[in-house]
Amino acid sequence: MSKVSIIMGSKSDFPVAEKAIAILKKFGVRYDIAVASAHRTPGRVEDLVKGSGSDVFIAIAGMSAALPGAVASFTVRPVIGVPVSGTMKLDSLLSVVQMPPGIPVAAVGLDRGDNAAILAVEILSLQDPELRSRLCEYRLEQADKVIADSEKVVADAGC
Ligand code: RP5
């Protein structure tokens, strides 16, 4: 059974979903993915959420991005919203962040499918020590990269 369900408001959101998929694959977390629009197919959103056995949802949407909030309205499991950047940028960001009291959505930055997946893995790691140790390794990998980048910048600058 999937641990994370990714729902996109449109197929056009797939490039953002791909970032989440890459992280979930890296951590060996089972996931499923579907397209369901809060405005165009509200009943499908409800069916998908209520029929899902996943522990965490990642909802990806742009423009008037109601999808993460709609997903949250059908479950008490954590929902991570990913605003997709369009021409206006702030529209989707504010739509995801500005939830009314009582129905929270954890919002990540514009197009940050990767961060949504990392946050999902962090939530799952609360009950999974193996996942937690992989997260610690991932942090070390990032730190090593910063140090390597710094050394390269210094070398390239001829300091
Ligand atoms: C939103 O509207 C979708 O999540 C997408 O980001 C945006 C545009 O959708 P399409 O017109 O590409 O289907 O509902």
PDB file of C-alpha atoms and ligand atoms in Angstrom:
ATOM      1  CA  MET A   1       0.000   0.000   0.000  1.00  0.00           C
ATOM      2  CA  SER A   2       1.200   3.546  -0.736  1.00  0.00           C
ATOM      3  CA  LYS A   3       2.529   5.680   2.100  1.00  0.00           C
ATOM      4  CA  VAL A   4       2.179   8.959   0.206  1.00  0.00           C
ATOM      5  CA  SER A   5      -0.526  10.010  -2.242  1.00  0.00           C
ATOM      6  CA  ILE A   6       0.345  12.731  -4.725  1.00  0.00           C
ATOM      7  CA  ILE A   7      -2.615  14.535  -6.273  1.00  0.00           C
ATOM      8  CA  MET A   8      -2.151  17.135  -9.013  1.00  0.00           C
ATOM      9  CA  GLY A   9      -4.771  19.645 -10.080  1.00  0.00           C
ATOM     10  CA  SER A  10      -3.784  19.139 -13.705  1.00  0.00           C
ATOM     11  CA  LYS A  11      -1.444  17.047 -15.839  1.00  0.00           C
ATOM     12  CA  SER A  12       0.387  20.330 -16.462  1.00  0.00           C
ATOM     13  CA  ASP A  13       1.574  20.183 -12.826  1.00  0.00           C
ATOM     14  CA  PHE A  14       3.561  16.999 -13.514  1.00  0.00           C
ATOM     15  CA  PRO A  15       7.014  18.669 -13.702  1.00  0.00           C
ATOM     16  CA  VAL A  16       6.529  19.691 -10.046  1.00  0.00           C
ATOM     17  CA  ALA A  17       5.278  16.204  -9.131  1.00  0.00           C
ATOM     18  CA  GLU A  18       8.387  14.699 -10.723  1.00  0.00           C
ATOM     19  CA  LYS A  19      10.535  16.466  -8.121  1.00  0.00           C
ATOM     20  CA  ALA A  20       8.505  14.808  -5.348  1.00  0.00           C
ATOM     21  CA  ILE A  21       8.675  11.424  -7.063  1.00  0.00           C
ATOM     22  CA  ALA A  22      12.478  11.613  -7.321  1.00  0.00           C
ATOM     23  CA  ILE A  23      12.768  12.161  -3.557  1.00  0.00           C
ATOM     24  CA  LEU A  24      10.251   9.451  -2.652  1.00  0.00           C
ATOM     25  CA  LYS A  25      12.115   6.994  -4.897  1.00  0.00           C
ATOM     26  CA  LYS A  26      15.433   7.976  -3.325  1.00  0.00           C
ATOM     27  CA  PHE A  27      14.034   7.154   0.119  1.00  0.00           C
ATOM     28  CA  GLY A  28      12.229   4.019  -1.047  1.00  0.00           C
ATOM     29  CA  VAL A  29       8.815   5.360  -0.034  1.00  0.00           C
ATOM     30  CA  ARG A  30       5.822   3.862  -1.835  1.00  0.00           C
ATOM     31  CA  TYR A  31       3.553   6.424  -3.462  1.00  0.00           C
ATOM     32  CA  ASP A  32       0.662   6.779  -5.857  1.00  0.00           C
ATOM     33  CA  ILE A  33      -0.216   9.670  -8.122  1.00  0.00           C
ATOM     34  CA  ALA A  34      -3.398  10.990  -9.707  1.00  0.00           C
ATOM     35  CA  VAL A  35      -4.861  14.046 -11.384  1.00  0.00           C
ATOM     36  CA  ALA A  36      -7.969  15.465  -9.729  1.00  0.00           C
ATOM     37  CA  SER A  37      -9.076  19.067  -9.775  1.00  0.00           C
ATOM     38  CA  ALA A  38     -10.795  20.757  -6.827  1.00  0.00           C
ATOM     39  CA  HIS A  39     -12.831  22.855  -9.247  1.00  0.00           C
ATOM     40  CA  ARG A  40     -13.287  20.583 -12.253  1.00  0.00           C
ATOM     41  CA  THR A  41     -13.721  17.224 -10.470  1.00  0.00           C
ATOM     42  CA  PRO A  42     -14.505  17.870  -6.785  1.00  0.00           C
ATOM     43  CA  GLY A  43     -16.204  14.486  -6.390  1.00  0.00           C
ATOM     44  CA  ARG A  44     -13.117  12.706  -7.677  1.00  0.00           C
ATOM     45  CA  VAL A  45     -10.962  14.538  -5.119  1.00  0.00           C
ATOM     46  CA  GLU A  46     -13.265  13.336  -2.338  1.00  0.00           C
ATOM     47  CA  ASP A  47     -13.289   9.749  -3.642  1.00  0.00           C
ATOM     48  CA  LEU A  48      -9.501   9.653  -3.980  1.00  0.00           C
ATOM     49  CA  VAL A  49      -8.858  11.013  -0.497  1.00  0.00           C
ATOM     50  CA  LYS A  50     -11.470   8.912   1.274  1.00  0.00           C
ATOM     51  CA  GLY A  51     -10.373   5.797  -0.621  1.00  0.00           C
ATOM     52  CA  SER A  52      -6.676   6.298   0.062  1.00  0.00           C
ATOM     53  CA  GLY A  53      -4.761   4.371   2.701  1.00  0.00           C
ATOM     54  CA  SER A  54      -1.779   6.727   2.530  1.00  0.00           C
ATOM     55  CA  ASP A  55      -0.401   8.387   5.656  1.00  0.00           C
ATOM     56  CA  VAL A  56       0.412  11.704   3.975  1.00  0.00           C
ATOM     57  CA  PHE A  57      -0.972  13.614   0.996  1.00  0.00           C
ATOM     58  CA  ILE A  58       0.945  15.926  -1.314  1.00  0.00           C
ATOM     59  CA  ALA A  59      -1.434  18.192  -3.226  1.00  0.00           C
ATOM     60  CA  ILE A  60       0.003  20.173  -6.127  1.00  0.00           C
ATOM     61  CA  ALA A  61      -1.906  22.972  -7.830  1.00  0.00           C
ATOM     62  CA  GLY A  62      -1.559  26.345  -9.488  1.00  0.00           C
ATOM     63  CA  MET A  63      -3.663  29.468 -10.028  1.00  0.00           C
ATOM     64  CA  SER A  64      -6.607  29.564  -7.562  1.00  0.00           C
ATOM     65  CA  ALA A  65      -5.076  26.523  -5.877  1.00  0.00           C
ATOM     66  CA  ALA A  66      -7.974  25.091  -3.868  1.00  0.00           C
ATOM     67  CA  LEU A  67      -6.805  21.486  -4.188  1.00  0.00           C
ATOM     68  CA  PRO A  68      -4.636  21.207  -1.039  1.00  0.00           C
ATOM     69  CA  GLY A  69      -7.405  22.708   1.086  1.00  0.00           C
ATOM     70  CA  ALA A  70     -10.015  20.505  -0.554  1.00  0.00           C
ATOM     71  CA  VAL A  71      -7.899  17.419   0.145  1.00  0.00           C
ATOM     72  CA  ALA A  72      -7.498  18.554   3.775  1.00  0.00           C
ATOM     73  CA  SER A  73     -11.258  18.954   4.090  1.00  0.00           C
ATOM     74  CA  PHE A  74     -11.712  15.213   3.513  1.00  0.00           C
ATOM     75  CA  THR A  75      -9.066  13.842   5.900  1.00  0.00           C
ATOM     76  CA  VAL A  76      -7.350  14.394   9.243  1.00  0.00           C
ATOM     77  CA  ARG A  77      -4.103  12.978   7.820  1.00  0.00           C
ATOM     78  CA  PRO A  78      -1.384  15.559   7.057  1.00  0.00           C
ATOM     79  CA  VAL A  79      -1.654  17.416   3.760  1.00  0.00           C
ATOM     80  CA  ILE A  80       1.310  19.178   2.193  1.00  0.00           C
ATOM     81  CA  GLY A  81       0.384  21.757  -0.413  1.00  0.00           C
ATOM     82  CA  VAL A  82       2.675  22.707  -3.266  1.00  0.00           C
ATOM     83  CA  PRO A  83       1.772  25.978  -5.016  1.00  0.00           C
ATOM     84  CA  VAL A  84       2.656  25.903  -8.706  1.00  0.00           C
ATOM     85  CA  SER A  85       4.070  29.072 -10.210  1.00  0.00           C
ATOM     86  CA  GLY A  86       2.201  30.630 -13.081  1.00  0.00           C
ATOM     87  CA  THR A  87       2.231  34.121 -14.482  1.00  0.00           C
ATOM     88  CA  MET A  88       1.065  35.723 -11.208  1.00  0.00           C
ATOM     89  CA  LYS A  89       3.009  33.560  -8.677  1.00  0.00           C
ATOM     90  CA  LEU A  90       1.326  34.874  -5.522  1.00  0.00           C
ATOM     91  CA  ASP A  91      -2.098  33.511  -6.478  1.00  0.00           C
ATOM     92  CA  SER A  92      -1.317  29.858  -5.836  1.00  0.00           C
ATOM     93  CA  LEU A  93       1.022  30.586  -2.920  1.00  0.00           C
ATOM     94  CA  LEU A  94      -1.601  32.527  -0.989  1.00  0.00           C
ATOM     95  CA  SER A  95      -4.347  30.079  -1.935  1.00  0.00           C
ATOM     96  CA  VAL A  96      -2.360  27.244  -0.353  1.00  0.00           C
ATOM     97  CA  VAL A  97      -1.069  29.130   2.696  1.00  0.00           C
ATOM     98  CA  GLN A  98      -4.165  31.078   3.700  1.00  0.00           C
ATOM     99  CA  MET A  99      -6.309  28.257   5.014  1.00  0.00           C
ATOM    100  CA  PRO A 100      -9.068  29.088   7.497  1.00  0.00           C
ATOM    101  CA  PRO A 101      -8.563  28.095  11.135  1.00  0.00           C
ATOM    102  CA  GLY A 102      -9.124  24.419  11.835  1.00  0.00           C
ATOM    103  CA  ILE A 103      -8.200  22.986   8.435  1.00  0.00           C
ATOM    104  CA  PRO A 104      -4.429  23.349   8.077  1.00  0.00           C
ATOM    105  CA  VAL A 105      -2.286  22.659   5.041  1.00  0.00           C
ATOM    106  CA  ALA A 106       1.504  22.511   5.384  1.00  0.00           C
ATOM    107  CA  ALA A 107       2.692  24.747   2.573  1.00  0.00           C
ATOM    108  CA  VAL A 108       6.079  24.562   0.876  1.00  0.00           C
ATOM    109  CA  GLY A 109       7.533  27.054  -1.577  1.00  0.00           C
ATOM    110  CA  LEU A 110       6.541  27.610  -5.190  1.00  0.00           C
ATOM    111  CA  ASP A 111       7.142  24.463  -7.271  1.00  0.00           C
ATOM    112  CA  ARG A 112       8.946  22.791  -4.338  1.00  0.00           C
ATOM    113  CA  GLY A 113       7.727  19.255  -4.949  1.00  0.00           C
ATOM    114  CA  ASP A 114      11.082  18.076  -3.588  1.00  0.00           C
ATOM    115  CA  ASN A 115      10.592  19.794  -0.235  1.00  0.00           C
ATOM    116  CA  ALA A 116       7.039  18.462  -0.012  1.00  0.00           C
ATOM    117  CA  ALA A 117       8.379  14.941  -0.404  1.00  0.00           C
ATOM    118  CA  ILE A 118      11.155  15.488   2.157  1.00  0.00           C
ATOM    119  CA  LEU A 119       8.574  16.788   4.622  1.00  0.00           C
ATOM    120  CA  ALA A 120       6.405  13.737   3.906  1.00  0.00           C
ATOM    121  CA  VAL A 121       9.406  11.467   4.575  1.00  0.00           C
ATOM    122  CA  GLU A 122      10.083  13.344   7.822  1.00  0.00           C
ATOM    123  CA  ILE A 123       6.498  12.739   8.933  1.00  0.00           C
ATOM    124  CA  LEU A 124       6.744   9.044   8.060  1.00  0.00           C
ATOM    125  CA  SER A 125      10.115   8.795   9.825  1.00  0.00           C
ATOM    126  CA  LEU A 126       8.420   9.478  13.172  1.00  0.00           C
ATOM    127  CA  GLN A 127       7.359   5.823  13.077  1.00  0.00           C
ATOM    128  CA  ASP A 128      10.308   4.498  11.057  1.00  0.00           C
ATOM    129  CA  PRO A 129      13.870   4.658  12.468  1.00  0.00           C
ATOM    130  CA  GLU A 130      15.390   3.378   9.206  1.00  0.00           C
ATOM    131  CA  LEU A 131      13.816   6.281   7.319  1.00  0.00           C
ATOM    132  CA  ARG A 132      15.101   8.675   9.975  1.00  0.00           C
ATOM    133  CA  SER A 133      18.666   7.475   9.542  1.00  0.00           C
ATOM    134  CA  ARG A 134      18.375   7.865   5.753  1.00  0.00           C
ATOM    135  CA  LEU A 135      17.196  11.461   6.339  1.00  0.00           C
ATOM    136  CA  CYS A 136      20.283  12.108   8.491  1.00  0.00           C
ATOM    137  CA  GLU A 137      22.502  10.722   5.714  1.00  0.00           C
ATOM    138  CA  TYR A 138      20.736  12.990   3.223  1.00  0.00           C
ATOM    139  CA  ARG A 139      21.507  16.023   5.420  1.00  0.00           C
ATOM    140  CA  LEU A 140      25.176  15.000   5.505  1.00  0.00           C
ATOM    141  CA  GLU A 141      25.207  14.622   1.704  1.00  0.00           C
ATOM    142  CA  GLN A 142      23.931  18.189   1.385  1.00  0.00           C
ATOM    143  CA  ALA A 143      26.517  19.531   3.823  1.00  0.00           C
ATOM    144  CA  ASP A 144      29.291  17.701   1.917  1.00  0.00           C
ATOM    145  CA  LYS A 145      28.067  19.291  -1.320  1.00  0.00           C
ATOM    146  CA  VAL A 146      28.205  22.798   0.168  1.00  0.00           C
ATOM    147  CA  ILE A 147      31.790  22.213   1.314  1.00  0.00           C
ATOM    148  CA  ALA A 148      32.767  20.788  -2.113  1.00  0.00           C
ATOM    149  CA  ASP A 149      31.095  23.739  -3.860  1.00  0.00           C
ATOM    150  CA  SER A 150      32.935  26.174  -1.616  1.00  0.00           C
ATOM    151  CA  GLU A 151      36.283  24.535  -2.329  1.00  0.00           C
ATOM    152  CA  LYS A 152      35.572  24.674  -6.082  1.00  0.00           C
ATOM    153  CA  VAL A 153      34.581  28.359  -5.933  1.00  0.00           C
ATOM    154  CA  VAL A 154      37.776  29.184  -4.060  1.00  0.00           C
ATOM    155  CA  ALA A 155      39.889  27.123  -6.502  1.00  0.00           C
ATOM    156  CA  ASP A 156      38.175  28.677  -9.566  1.00  0.00           C
ATOM    157  CA  ALA A 157      38.726  32.163  -8.126  1.00  0.00           C
ATOM    158  CA  GLY A 158      42.426  31.367  -7.783  1.00  0.00           C
ATOM    159  CA  CYS A 159      42.525  32.352  -4.103  1.00  0.00           C
TER     160      CYS A 159
HETATM  161  C1  RP5 B   1      -4.833  24.426 -11.638  1.00  0.00           C
HETATM  162  O1  RP5 B   1      -4.810  25.246 -12.742  1.00  0.00           O
HETATM  163  C2  RP5 B   1      -3.889  23.308 -11.951  1.00  0.00           C
HETATM  164  O2  RP5 B   1      -3.343  22.777 -10.769  1.00  0.00           O
HETATM  165  C3  RP5 B   1      -2.850  23.933 -12.827  1.00  0.00           C
HETATM  166  O3  RP5 B   1      -1.702  24.335 -12.100  1.00  0.00           O
HETATM  167  C4  RP5 B   1      -3.550  25.173 -13.379  1.00  0.00           C
HETATM  168  C5  RP5 B   1      -3.741  25.136 -14.863  1.00  0.00           C
HETATM  169  O4  RP5 B   1      -4.403  23.940 -15.211  1.00  0.00           O
HETATM  170  P1  RP5 B   1      -4.476  23.480 -16.748  1.00  0.00           P
HETATM  171  O5  RP5 B   1      -5.252  24.543 -17.461  1.00  0.00           O
HETATM  172  O6  RP5 B   1      -3.050  23.365 -17.244  1.00  0.00           O
HETATM  173  O7  RP5 B   1      -5.181  22.154 -16.738  1.00  0.00           O
HETATM  174  O8  RP5 B   1      -6.095  23.966 -11.378  1.00  0.00           O
END
